[in-house]
Short mmCIF file of C-alpha atoms and ligand atoms in Angstrom, two decimals:
data_model
loop_
_atom_site.label_atom_id
_atom_site.label_comp_id
_atom_site.label_asym_id
_atom_site.label_seq_id
_atom_site.Cartn_x
_atom_site.Cartn_y
_atom_site.Cartn_z
CA MET A 1 8.80 -7.56 -26.71
CA SER A 2 6.21 -8.75 -24.18
CA LYS A 3 2.50 -8.92 -24.94
CA LYS A 4 0.48 -5.67 -24.99
CA VAL A 5 -1.62 -4.86 -21.93
CA HIS A 6 -5.32 -4.94 -22.68
CA VAL A 7 -7.66 -2.18 -21.51
CA LYS A 8 -11.04 -3.79 -20.89
CA GLY A 9 -13.38 -0.80 -20.75
CA THR A 10 -13.73 2.01 -23.28
CA LEU A 11 -11.57 5.12 -23.06
CA VAL A 12 -13.04 8.32 -24.46
CA GLU A 13 -10.37 10.30 -26.30
CA LEU A 14 -10.84 14.01 -27.05
CA ASP A 15 -8.27 15.30 -29.52
CA GLY A 16 -7.37 18.98 -29.58
CA ASP A 17 -5.47 21.81 -31.24
CA GLU A 18 -2.09 23.25 -32.22
CA MET A 19 1.14 22.15 -30.49
CA THR A 20 -0.66 19.91 -28.03
CA ARG A 21 -2.30 18.08 -30.94
CA VAL A 22 1.16 17.49 -32.42
CA MET A 23 2.51 16.23 -29.08
CA TRP A 24 -0.64 14.15 -28.45
CA LYS A 25 -0.01 12.14 -31.62
CA MET A 26 3.64 11.61 -30.67
CA VAL A 27 2.70 10.41 -27.18
CA LYS A 28 0.13 7.99 -28.56
CA GLU A 29 2.38 6.59 -31.28
CA LYS A 30 5.57 6.26 -29.27
CA LEU A 31 4.48 5.68 -25.68
CA LEU A 32 1.05 4.06 -25.78
CA LEU A 33 0.12 2.14 -28.91
CA PRO A 34 3.23 -0.10 -28.91
CA TYR A 35 2.32 -1.33 -25.41
CA VAL A 36 -1.42 -0.96 -24.91
CA ASP A 37 -4.32 -2.43 -26.74
CA MET A 38 -7.31 -0.21 -26.04
CA GLU A 39 -10.87 0.34 -27.15
CA ILE A 40 -11.09 4.04 -27.86
CA GLU A 41 -14.10 6.18 -28.62
CA TYR A 42 -12.45 9.08 -30.46
CA PHE A 43 -13.80 12.64 -30.74
CA ASP A 44 -11.97 15.27 -32.71
CA LEU A 45 -12.37 18.48 -30.70
CA GLY A 46 -9.88 20.31 -32.89
CA LEU A 47 -11.37 23.68 -33.80
CA PRO A 48 -11.96 22.89 -37.51
CA ASN A 49 -14.08 19.88 -36.58
CA ARG A 50 -15.97 21.72 -33.85
CA ASP A 51 -16.81 24.33 -36.47
CA LYS A 52 -17.76 21.71 -39.04
CA THR A 53 -20.10 19.89 -36.61
CA TYR A 54 -21.61 23.10 -35.19
CA ASP A 55 -19.84 22.10 -31.93
CA ARG A 56 -22.02 18.97 -31.65
CA VAL A 57 -18.83 16.92 -31.31
CA THR A 58 -18.12 18.50 -27.90
CA LEU A 59 -21.55 17.53 -26.57
CA GLU A 60 -21.21 14.02 -27.99
CA ALA A 61 -17.83 13.65 -26.30
CA ALA A 62 -19.27 14.79 -22.98
CA GLU A 63 -22.12 12.27 -23.29
CA ALA A 64 -19.60 9.52 -24.11
CA ILE A 65 -17.63 10.33 -20.91
CA LYS A 66 -20.88 10.13 -18.97
CA LYS A 67 -21.48 6.70 -20.46
CA HIS A 68 -17.98 5.22 -20.19
CA TRP A 69 -16.80 7.06 -17.01
CA VAL A 70 -13.25 7.88 -18.17
CA GLY A 71 -12.08 10.46 -20.71
CA VAL A 72 -8.74 11.95 -21.70
CA LYS A 73 -8.55 15.35 -23.37
CA CYS A 74 -5.95 17.27 -25.35
CA ALA A 75 -5.87 21.08 -24.97
CA THR A 76 -8.26 22.98 -27.22
CA ILE A 77 -8.57 26.52 -28.52
CA THR A 78 -11.29 28.65 -26.97
CA PRO A 79 -12.17 30.87 -29.93
CA ASN A 80 -12.00 34.66 -29.75
CA LYS A 81 -12.21 37.32 -32.47
CA ASP A 82 -8.69 36.54 -33.76
CA ARG A 83 -9.41 32.83 -33.98
CA ILE A 84 -12.64 33.43 -35.92
CA LYS A 85 -10.53 35.07 -38.61
CA GLU A 86 -7.66 32.59 -38.38
CA TYR A 87 -9.93 29.53 -38.74
CA ASN A 88 -12.70 31.21 -40.75
CA LEU A 89 -15.27 30.08 -38.17
CA LYS A 90 -19.04 30.10 -38.52
CA LYS A 91 -19.26 31.62 -35.03
CA GLU A 92 -17.42 32.14 -31.74
CA TRP A 93 -17.98 28.64 -30.32
CA PRO A 94 -17.96 28.36 -26.52
CA SER A 95 -15.05 26.96 -24.52
CA PRO A 96 -15.09 23.14 -24.84
CA ASN A 97 -14.02 22.90 -21.20
CA GLY A 98 -17.01 25.02 -20.20
CA THR A 99 -19.33 22.71 -22.16
CA LEU A 100 -17.79 19.56 -20.65
CA ARG A 101 -17.97 21.05 -17.17
CA ALA A 102 -21.62 21.94 -17.65
CA VAL A 103 -22.62 18.50 -18.95
CA LEU A 104 -20.64 16.55 -16.37
CA ASP A 105 -21.44 19.09 -13.61
CA GLY A 106 -17.85 18.66 -12.64
CA THR A 107 -15.16 20.21 -10.50
CA ILE A 108 -11.62 20.69 -11.73
CA PHE A 109 -8.70 19.48 -9.65
CA ARG A 110 -5.11 20.42 -10.40
CA SER A 111 -2.03 18.59 -9.21
CA PRO A 112 1.67 19.25 -9.77
CA ILE A 113 3.93 16.57 -11.26
CA LEU A 114 6.94 16.41 -8.96
CA VAL A 115 10.52 15.51 -9.89
CA SER A 116 13.51 15.44 -7.56
CA ASN A 117 15.55 17.99 -9.55
CA ILE A 118 12.90 20.71 -9.65
CA LEU A 119 12.43 22.02 -6.14
CA PRO A 120 9.27 23.86 -5.16
CA THR A 121 9.89 27.50 -4.25
CA VAL A 122 8.41 26.66 -0.84
CA LYS A 123 10.99 24.42 0.86
CA ALA A 124 8.48 22.69 3.13
CA TRP A 125 6.51 21.16 0.23
CA LYS A 126 7.48 17.53 -0.28
CA LYS A 127 4.24 16.09 -1.68
CA PRO A 128 1.73 17.49 -4.16
CA ILE A 129 -0.83 20.03 -3.01
CA HIS A 130 -3.96 19.45 -5.08
CA ILE A 131 -6.36 22.31 -5.63
CA GLY A 132 -10.10 21.93 -6.12
CA ARG A 133 -11.77 25.09 -7.34
CA HIS A 134 -15.51 25.65 -7.16
CA ALA A 135 -16.18 26.79 -10.69
CA TYR A 136 -19.61 28.38 -10.23
CA GLY A 137 -20.94 31.71 -9.01
CA ASP A 138 -19.52 34.34 -6.64
CA VAL A 139 -17.77 37.22 -8.43
CA TYR A 140 -17.64 35.18 -11.67
CA LYS A 141 -21.41 35.49 -12.08
CA ASN A 142 -21.91 38.89 -10.51
CA GLN A 143 -23.88 42.03 -11.25
CA GLU A 144 -22.14 45.34 -10.71
CA ILE A 145 -23.16 48.96 -10.63
CA ARG A 146 -20.98 52.03 -10.78
CA VAL A 147 -22.68 54.44 -8.41
CA GLU A 148 -22.36 58.02 -9.68
CA GLN A 149 -24.30 59.94 -7.03
CA PRO A 150 -25.75 59.74 -3.51
CA GLY A 151 -28.48 57.09 -3.10
CA THR A 152 -29.60 53.90 -1.39
CA ALA A 153 -28.37 50.41 -2.27
CA GLU A 154 -30.54 47.49 -1.21
CA LEU A 155 -30.39 43.72 -1.54
CA VAL A 156 -33.86 42.41 -2.45
CA PHE A 157 -35.10 38.83 -2.79
CA SER A 158 -38.62 38.40 -4.21
CA PRO A 159 -40.01 34.86 -3.64
CA ALA A 160 -41.58 33.20 -6.70
CA ASP A 161 -44.75 32.42 -4.69
CA GLY A 162 -45.51 36.13 -4.37
CA SER A 163 -44.90 36.33 -0.61
CA ALA A 164 -43.24 39.41 0.87
CA PRO A 165 -39.73 40.20 -0.37
CA THR A 166 -36.72 40.11 1.94
CA LYS A 167 -34.74 43.37 1.93
CA ARG A 168 -31.39 44.40 3.36
CA LEU A 169 -29.85 47.82 3.28
CA VAL A 170 -26.40 47.47 1.70
CA HIS A 171 -25.26 51.09 1.93
CA GLU A 172 -26.46 54.68 1.97
CA PHE A 173 -24.17 56.28 -0.62
CA LYS A 174 -23.22 59.87 0.18
CA GLY A 175 -21.27 60.14 -3.06
CA PRO A 176 -19.90 58.03 -5.94
CA GLY A 177 -18.86 54.43 -5.33
CA ILE A 178 -19.28 50.84 -6.50
CA LEU A 179 -21.76 48.07 -5.84
CA GLN A 180 -21.78 44.32 -6.50
CA GLY A 181 -24.28 41.47 -6.15
CA ILE A 182 -23.17 37.82 -6.07
CA HIS A 183 -24.90 34.49 -5.50
CA ASN A 184 -24.43 30.77 -5.21
CA THR A 185 -26.79 27.80 -4.96
CA ASP A 186 -27.00 24.93 -2.45
CA ASP A 187 -27.07 22.50 -5.37
CA SER A 188 -23.80 23.75 -6.84
CA ILE A 189 -22.02 23.95 -3.49
CA ARG A 190 -23.11 20.43 -2.59
CA LYS A 191 -21.96 19.01 -5.93
CA PHE A 192 -18.62 20.75 -5.43
CA ALA A 193 -18.31 19.28 -1.93
CA LYS A 194 -19.19 15.78 -3.20
CA ALA A 195 -16.61 16.02 -5.98
CA CYS A 196 -13.96 17.10 -3.42
CA PHE A 197 -14.72 14.21 -1.05
CA THR A 198 -14.69 11.82 -4.05
CA TYR A 199 -11.31 13.11 -5.25
CA ALA A 200 -9.66 13.18 -1.80
CA LEU A 201 -10.69 9.55 -1.30
CA ASP A 202 -9.50 8.66 -4.81
CA GLN A 203 -6.08 10.22 -4.12
CA LYS A 204 -6.01 9.13 -0.45
CA VAL A 205 -5.15 12.63 0.77
CA ASP A 206 -6.57 14.81 3.54
CA LEU A 207 -9.21 17.30 2.49
CA TRP A 208 -9.08 20.93 3.61
CA PHE A 209 -11.84 23.43 2.98
CA SER A 210 -11.49 27.10 3.75
CA ASP A 211 -13.67 30.19 3.57
CA LYS A 212 -14.33 33.33 5.64
CA ASP A 213 -17.44 32.41 7.60
CA THR A 214 -16.51 34.59 10.58
CA ILE A 215 -17.11 37.65 8.38
CA SER A 216 -19.64 36.25 5.91
CA LYS A 217 -22.04 34.75 8.42
CA THR A 218 -24.72 33.68 5.94
CA TYR A 219 -22.99 33.32 2.56
CA ASP A 220 -19.69 31.63 3.47
CA SER A 221 -21.33 29.92 6.45
CA ARG A 222 -23.56 28.05 4.03
CA PHE A 223 -20.45 26.62 2.32
CA THR A 224 -19.04 25.60 5.74
CA GLN A 225 -22.31 23.95 6.72
CA ILE A 226 -22.68 21.97 3.47
CA PHE A 227 -19.09 20.72 3.67
CA ARG A 228 -19.67 19.73 7.32
CA GLU A 229 -22.83 17.80 6.34
CA GLU A 230 -21.00 16.03 3.52
CA SER A 231 -18.10 15.18 5.84
CA GLU A 232 -20.58 13.21 7.96
CA ASN A 233 -21.63 11.21 4.88
CA TRP A 234 -18.03 10.33 4.06
CA LYS A 235 -16.85 9.68 7.62
CA THR A 236 -16.57 5.88 7.44
CA GLU A 237 -14.86 5.84 4.04
CA PHE A 238 -12.42 8.55 5.16
CA GLU A 239 -11.60 6.66 8.38
CA GLN A 240 -10.98 3.46 6.43
CA ALA A 241 -8.61 5.33 4.10
CA HIS A 242 -6.87 7.02 7.10
CA ILE A 243 -7.59 10.49 5.78
CA THR A 244 -9.31 13.43 7.47
CA TYR A 245 -11.52 16.38 6.67
CA PHE A 246 -10.38 19.72 8.09
CA PHE A 247 -12.05 23.12 7.98
CA THR A 248 -10.23 26.35 8.65
CA LEU A 249 -10.49 30.02 7.73
CA ILE A 250 -8.93 31.01 4.39
CA ASP A 251 -6.19 33.16 5.94
CA ASP A 252 -5.27 30.40 8.38
CA ALA A 253 -5.29 27.88 5.49
CA VAL A 254 -2.86 30.04 3.50
CA ALA A 255 -0.50 30.29 6.49
CA ARG A 256 -0.70 26.54 7.16
CA ILE A 257 -0.17 25.58 3.50
CA MET A 258 3.18 27.38 3.57
CA ARG A 259 4.32 25.23 6.49
CA SER A 260 2.75 21.93 5.43
CA GLU A 261 4.60 19.21 3.55
CA GLY A 262 1.72 18.77 1.10
CA GLY A 263 -0.28 15.65 0.39
CA ILE A 264 -3.50 17.64 0.71
CA LEU A 265 -6.51 18.43 -1.41
CA TRP A 266 -7.32 22.07 -0.77
CA ALA A 267 -10.94 22.82 -1.71
CA CYS A 268 -11.30 26.50 -2.53
CA LYS A 269 -14.14 28.85 -3.28
CA ASN A 270 -14.15 30.16 -6.85
CA TYR A 271 -11.95 33.26 -6.40
CA ASP A 272 -9.60 31.63 -3.88
CA GLY A 273 -9.11 28.69 -6.26
CA ASP A 274 -8.42 30.99 -9.20
CA VAL A 275 -5.69 32.80 -7.29
CA MET A 276 -4.22 29.87 -5.35
CA SER A 277 -3.95 27.49 -8.31
CA ASP A 278 -1.75 29.97 -10.19
CA MET A 279 0.37 30.53 -7.09
CA LEU A 280 0.87 26.78 -6.64
CA GLY A 281 1.53 26.24 -10.35
CA SER A 282 4.30 28.77 -10.40
CA ALA A 283 5.75 27.68 -7.03
CA TYR A 284 6.00 24.07 -8.27
CA GLY A 285 7.97 25.09 -11.37
CA SER A 286 6.14 25.05 -14.71
CA LEU A 287 2.64 25.07 -16.15
CA ALA A 288 3.68 22.07 -18.21
CA MET A 289 4.15 20.10 -14.97
CA MET A 290 0.56 20.59 -13.81
CA SER A 291 -2.09 17.99 -14.49
CA SER A 292 -5.78 18.57 -14.31
CA VAL A 293 -8.86 16.36 -13.90
CA LEU A 294 -12.56 17.09 -14.10
CA VAL A 295 -14.52 14.99 -11.60
CA SER A 296 -18.30 14.75 -11.73
CA PRO A 297 -20.33 14.35 -8.53
CA SER A 298 -21.26 10.82 -9.64
CA GLY A 299 -17.60 9.86 -10.19
CA GLN A 300 -16.84 10.29 -13.90
CA PHE A 301 -13.25 11.42 -14.56
CA GLU A 302 -11.85 13.46 -17.45
CA TYR A 303 -8.06 13.92 -17.47
CA GLU A 304 -6.11 16.67 -19.23
CA ALA A 305 -3.11 18.99 -18.99
CA ALA A 306 -3.60 22.27 -17.13
CA HIS A 307 -1.94 24.30 -19.92
CA GLY A 308 -3.33 25.47 -23.26
CA THR A 309 -2.41 24.60 -26.85
CA VAL A 310 1.02 26.31 -26.66
CA GLN A 311 0.16 28.50 -29.63
CA LYS A 312 3.51 30.30 -29.93
CA HIS A 313 5.41 27.02 -30.25
CA TYR A 314 2.90 25.81 -32.84
CA TYR A 315 3.55 28.77 -35.11
CA LYS A 316 7.27 27.90 -35.00
CA HIS A 317 6.40 24.28 -35.74
CA LEU A 318 4.36 25.41 -38.77
CA LYS A 319 7.42 27.26 -40.06
CA GLY A 320 9.31 23.97 -39.90
CA GLU A 321 11.29 24.87 -36.76
CA LYS A 322 11.77 22.24 -34.04
CA THR A 323 10.36 23.17 -30.65
CA SER A 324 11.16 22.11 -27.12
CA SER A 325 7.56 21.95 -25.91
CA ASN A 326 6.95 19.84 -22.83
CA PRO A 327 4.55 16.86 -23.16
CA MET A 328 4.70 15.80 -19.45
CA ALA A 329 1.20 16.96 -18.48
CA LEU A 330 -0.25 15.31 -21.61
CA ILE A 331 1.50 12.04 -20.73
CA PHE A 332 0.12 12.27 -17.19
CA ALA A 333 -3.37 12.88 -18.57
CA TRP A 334 -3.11 9.53 -20.37
CA THR A 335 -1.61 7.70 -17.39
CA GLY A 336 -4.29 9.18 -15.10
CA ALA A 337 -7.01 7.93 -17.44
CA LEU A 338 -5.40 4.50 -17.85
CA LYS A 339 -5.00 4.10 -14.08
CA LYS A 340 -8.63 5.03 -13.53
CA ARG A 341 -9.74 2.65 -16.32
CA GLY A 342 -7.65 -0.14 -14.77
CA GLU A 343 -9.11 0.56 -11.35
CA LEU A 344 -12.71 0.49 -12.62
CA ASP A 345 -12.12 -2.60 -14.79
CA LYS A 346 -10.09 -4.34 -12.07
CA THR A 347 -7.13 -4.82 -14.42
CA PRO A 348 -4.01 -4.22 -12.31
CA ASP A 349 -1.70 -4.73 -15.31
CA VAL A 350 -3.13 -1.55 -16.88
CA VAL A 351 -2.50 0.39 -13.66
CA ALA A 352 1.01 -1.06 -13.52
CA PHE A 353 1.76 -0.05 -17.12
CA ALA A 354 0.56 3.53 -16.46
CA GLN A 355 2.82 3.66 -13.41
CA GLN A 356 5.79 2.41 -15.46
CA LEU A 357 5.17 5.11 -18.04
CA GLU A 358 5.00 7.79 -15.34
CA ASN A 359 8.23 6.50 -13.82
CA ALA A 360 9.94 6.45 -17.21
CA ALA A 361 8.89 10.08 -17.79
CA LEU A 362 9.94 11.25 -14.31
CA GLU A 363 13.28 9.44 -14.52
CA THR A 364 14.01 11.03 -17.89
CA VAL A 365 13.70 14.51 -16.39
CA GLN A 366 15.60 13.42 -13.28
CA SER A 367 18.47 12.17 -15.47
CA GLY A 368 18.79 15.74 -16.77
CA VAL A 369 17.14 15.23 -20.17
CA MET A 370 14.48 17.93 -20.32
CA THR A 371 12.60 20.51 -22.35
CA GLY A 372 13.47 24.21 -22.38
CA ASP A 373 10.84 25.29 -19.85
CA LEU A 374 12.25 22.90 -17.23
CA VAL A 375 15.93 23.65 -17.55
CA LYS A 376 15.19 27.21 -16.39
CA VAL A 377 13.78 25.94 -13.07
CA ALA A 378 15.79 22.72 -12.53
CA VAL A 379 18.64 22.35 -10.05
CA PRO A 380 21.73 23.25 -12.11
CA SER A 381 23.76 20.19 -13.10
CA SER A 382 26.28 19.25 -15.75
CA ASN A 383 23.86 16.43 -16.73
CA ASN A 384 21.16 18.92 -17.73
CA LYS A 385 20.53 18.87 -21.45
CA VAL A 386 17.75 20.66 -23.33
CA VAL A 387 16.20 18.52 -26.05
CA TYR A 388 13.47 19.01 -28.65
CA THR A 389 10.04 17.52 -27.96
CA GLU A 390 10.53 14.50 -30.18
CA GLU A 391 13.91 13.66 -28.66
CA PHE A 392 12.38 14.00 -25.20
CA VAL A 393 9.56 11.58 -26.08
CA ASP A 394 12.13 9.21 -27.61
CA ALA A 395 14.18 9.32 -24.40
CA ILE A 396 11.07 8.44 -22.37
CA ALA A 397 10.25 5.66 -24.84
CA ALA A 398 13.74 4.20 -24.44
CA ASN A 399 13.40 4.26 -20.64
CA LEU A 400 9.98 2.66 -20.87
CA ARG A 401 11.19 -0.07 -23.19
CA ARG A 402 13.95 -0.96 -20.72
CA LYS A 403 11.33 -1.33 -17.96
CA ILE A 404 8.96 -3.44 -20.01
CA ASP A 405 11.20 -5.77 -21.99
P1 NAP B 1 -0.66 28.14 -23.07
O1 NAP B 1 -0.94 27.31 -24.25
O2 NAP B 1 -0.82 27.47 -21.75
O3 NAP B 1 0.82 28.71 -23.20
C1 NAP B 1 1.31 29.84 -22.54
C2 NAP B 1 2.82 29.79 -22.45
O4 NAP B 1 3.19 28.90 -21.40
C3 NAP B 1 3.49 29.26 -23.70
O5 NAP B 1 3.67 30.23 -24.66
C4 NAP B 1 4.77 28.69 -23.11
O6 NAP B 1 5.68 29.74 -22.78
C5 NAP B 1 4.30 28.11 -21.79
N1 NAP B 1 3.82 26.71 -21.91
C6 NAP B 1 2.57 26.23 -21.70
N2 NAP B 1 2.54 24.92 -21.89
C7 NAP B 1 3.78 24.54 -22.23
C8 NAP B 1 4.36 23.30 -22.56
N3 NAP B 1 3.66 22.17 -22.58
N4 NAP B 1 5.68 23.28 -22.86
C9 NAP B 1 6.42 24.38 -22.85
N5 NAP B 1 5.93 25.59 -22.53
C10 NAP B 1 4.61 25.68 -22.23
O7 NAP B 1 -1.61 29.42 -23.03
P2 NAP B 1 -2.00 30.46 -24.21
O8 NAP B 1 -0.88 30.60 -25.16
O9 NAP B 1 -2.49 31.62 -23.45
O10 NAP B 1 -3.23 29.80 -24.93
C11 NAP B 1 -3.15 29.13 -26.18
C12 NAP B 1 -4.51 28.54 -26.49
O11 NAP B 1 -4.82 27.54 -25.52
C13 NAP B 1 -5.66 29.54 -26.46
O12 NAP B 1 -6.37 29.45 -27.69
C14 NAP B 1 -6.52 29.11 -25.30
O13 NAP B 1 -7.89 29.26 -25.60
C15 NAP B 1 -6.18 27.66 -25.13
N6 NAP B 1 -6.28 27.12 -23.74
C16 NAP B 1 -6.82 25.89 -23.62
C17 NAP B 1 -6.88 25.27 -22.37
C18 NAP B 1 -7.47 23.88 -22.28
O14 NAP B 1 -7.87 23.31 -23.27
N7 NAP B 1 -7.52 23.30 -21.11
C19 NAP B 1 -6.36 25.93 -21.25
C20 NAP B 1 -5.79 27.19 -21.42
C21 NAP B 1 -5.75 27.78 -22.67
P3 NAP B 1 6.85 30.26 -23.78
O15 NAP B 1 6.15 30.77 -25.00
O16 NAP B 1 7.50 31.32 -22.96
O17 NAP B 1 7.73 29.09 -24.10
MG1 MG B 2 -6.73 32.40 -13.21
#
């Protein structure tokens, strides 16, 4: 066997929970460690260790990504009441992804993993459509009132310096109804825009941004304006990369996306991104074929799968049953991180290895060897064969070995 490729910089590894933790180990042992020699800073974000460390481990991991620029994360449990009982937790710890997002001030981008034998529901789509969702404010940080009787609803802003408040009449209620207040901040919108321009340039794809500024002439218009300002800052770099920035209204964007061939980063406001990322995920085939990356405005990258810990499969695994859980998005989290590490360290052999691993994984599915979730959406063929997770990873390993040796 040829010499292992050497990763120069440090990779920050965030381990996780349940079935993804099981698959994570398999991927590392069979697809990475035999070929790559890497300096890893390891953080165990599995729920028992988060509980044991009073969740300090999550903050330490986030700080390590800030320091070393590239992280790779396994899926983790976000505790709820059931999990508190199941894991006998000290408290209901917050979502690790929320903590990481807050520390890195990042935006999440999702991209489908495409194979030739799983056709998107939308025939026009040939290349990935990446989604960037603004993960702050709007209806996700709202205040709501159920109006029970006639009355006046006003929007009031009281300046901190004590000057006169600004007031707007929202509605004179003649009877029962509903009322909602939402906000966003220039700082958050600008960081979102910067992360989108960074990611579009990184992926060398056109950037679209959409909102409804014809109706929302102050609120959505502020988003439009900030994106326009940022587009000026990125003009030269975009021109050099032969990519463009394009603004259009959300309804027009939806219509155009259906006719486009893909190869776009679509930057969406919070609610639009929530809805559209699920639509794209399902139209591209399977949640297990969707990768995800958190990008900070200063250019730190944290790669992961878009799916959760696949709890139901894990309970089967605990009973000793074999499962056909799909590790593709976890593999692509590692290859994404290795490619980024190679790019930053200027080590093309690391980028080349990551590409070989991706190809080996894609070719395995394309040869018909696949997990249960994929066979349901793949083009029917007599070659199609459902395998258990371990056999699937072994098939990828065999393909990879052929490429490398
Ligand atoms: P999930 O883990 O994404 O799984 C939902 C269902 O989708 C599974 O039951 C399975 O369907 C299918 N699926 C997802 N990933 C798959 C894969 N790799 N291979 C095959 N099938 C796959 O969501 P969940 O069950 O709602 O959440 C479980 C835990 O994950 C929760 O504790 C949640 O907090 C956590 N979570 C973490 C993250 C993250 O860390 N980024 C994201 C979301 C959720 P079938 O059962 O029909 O086979
Ligand atoms: Mg959603």
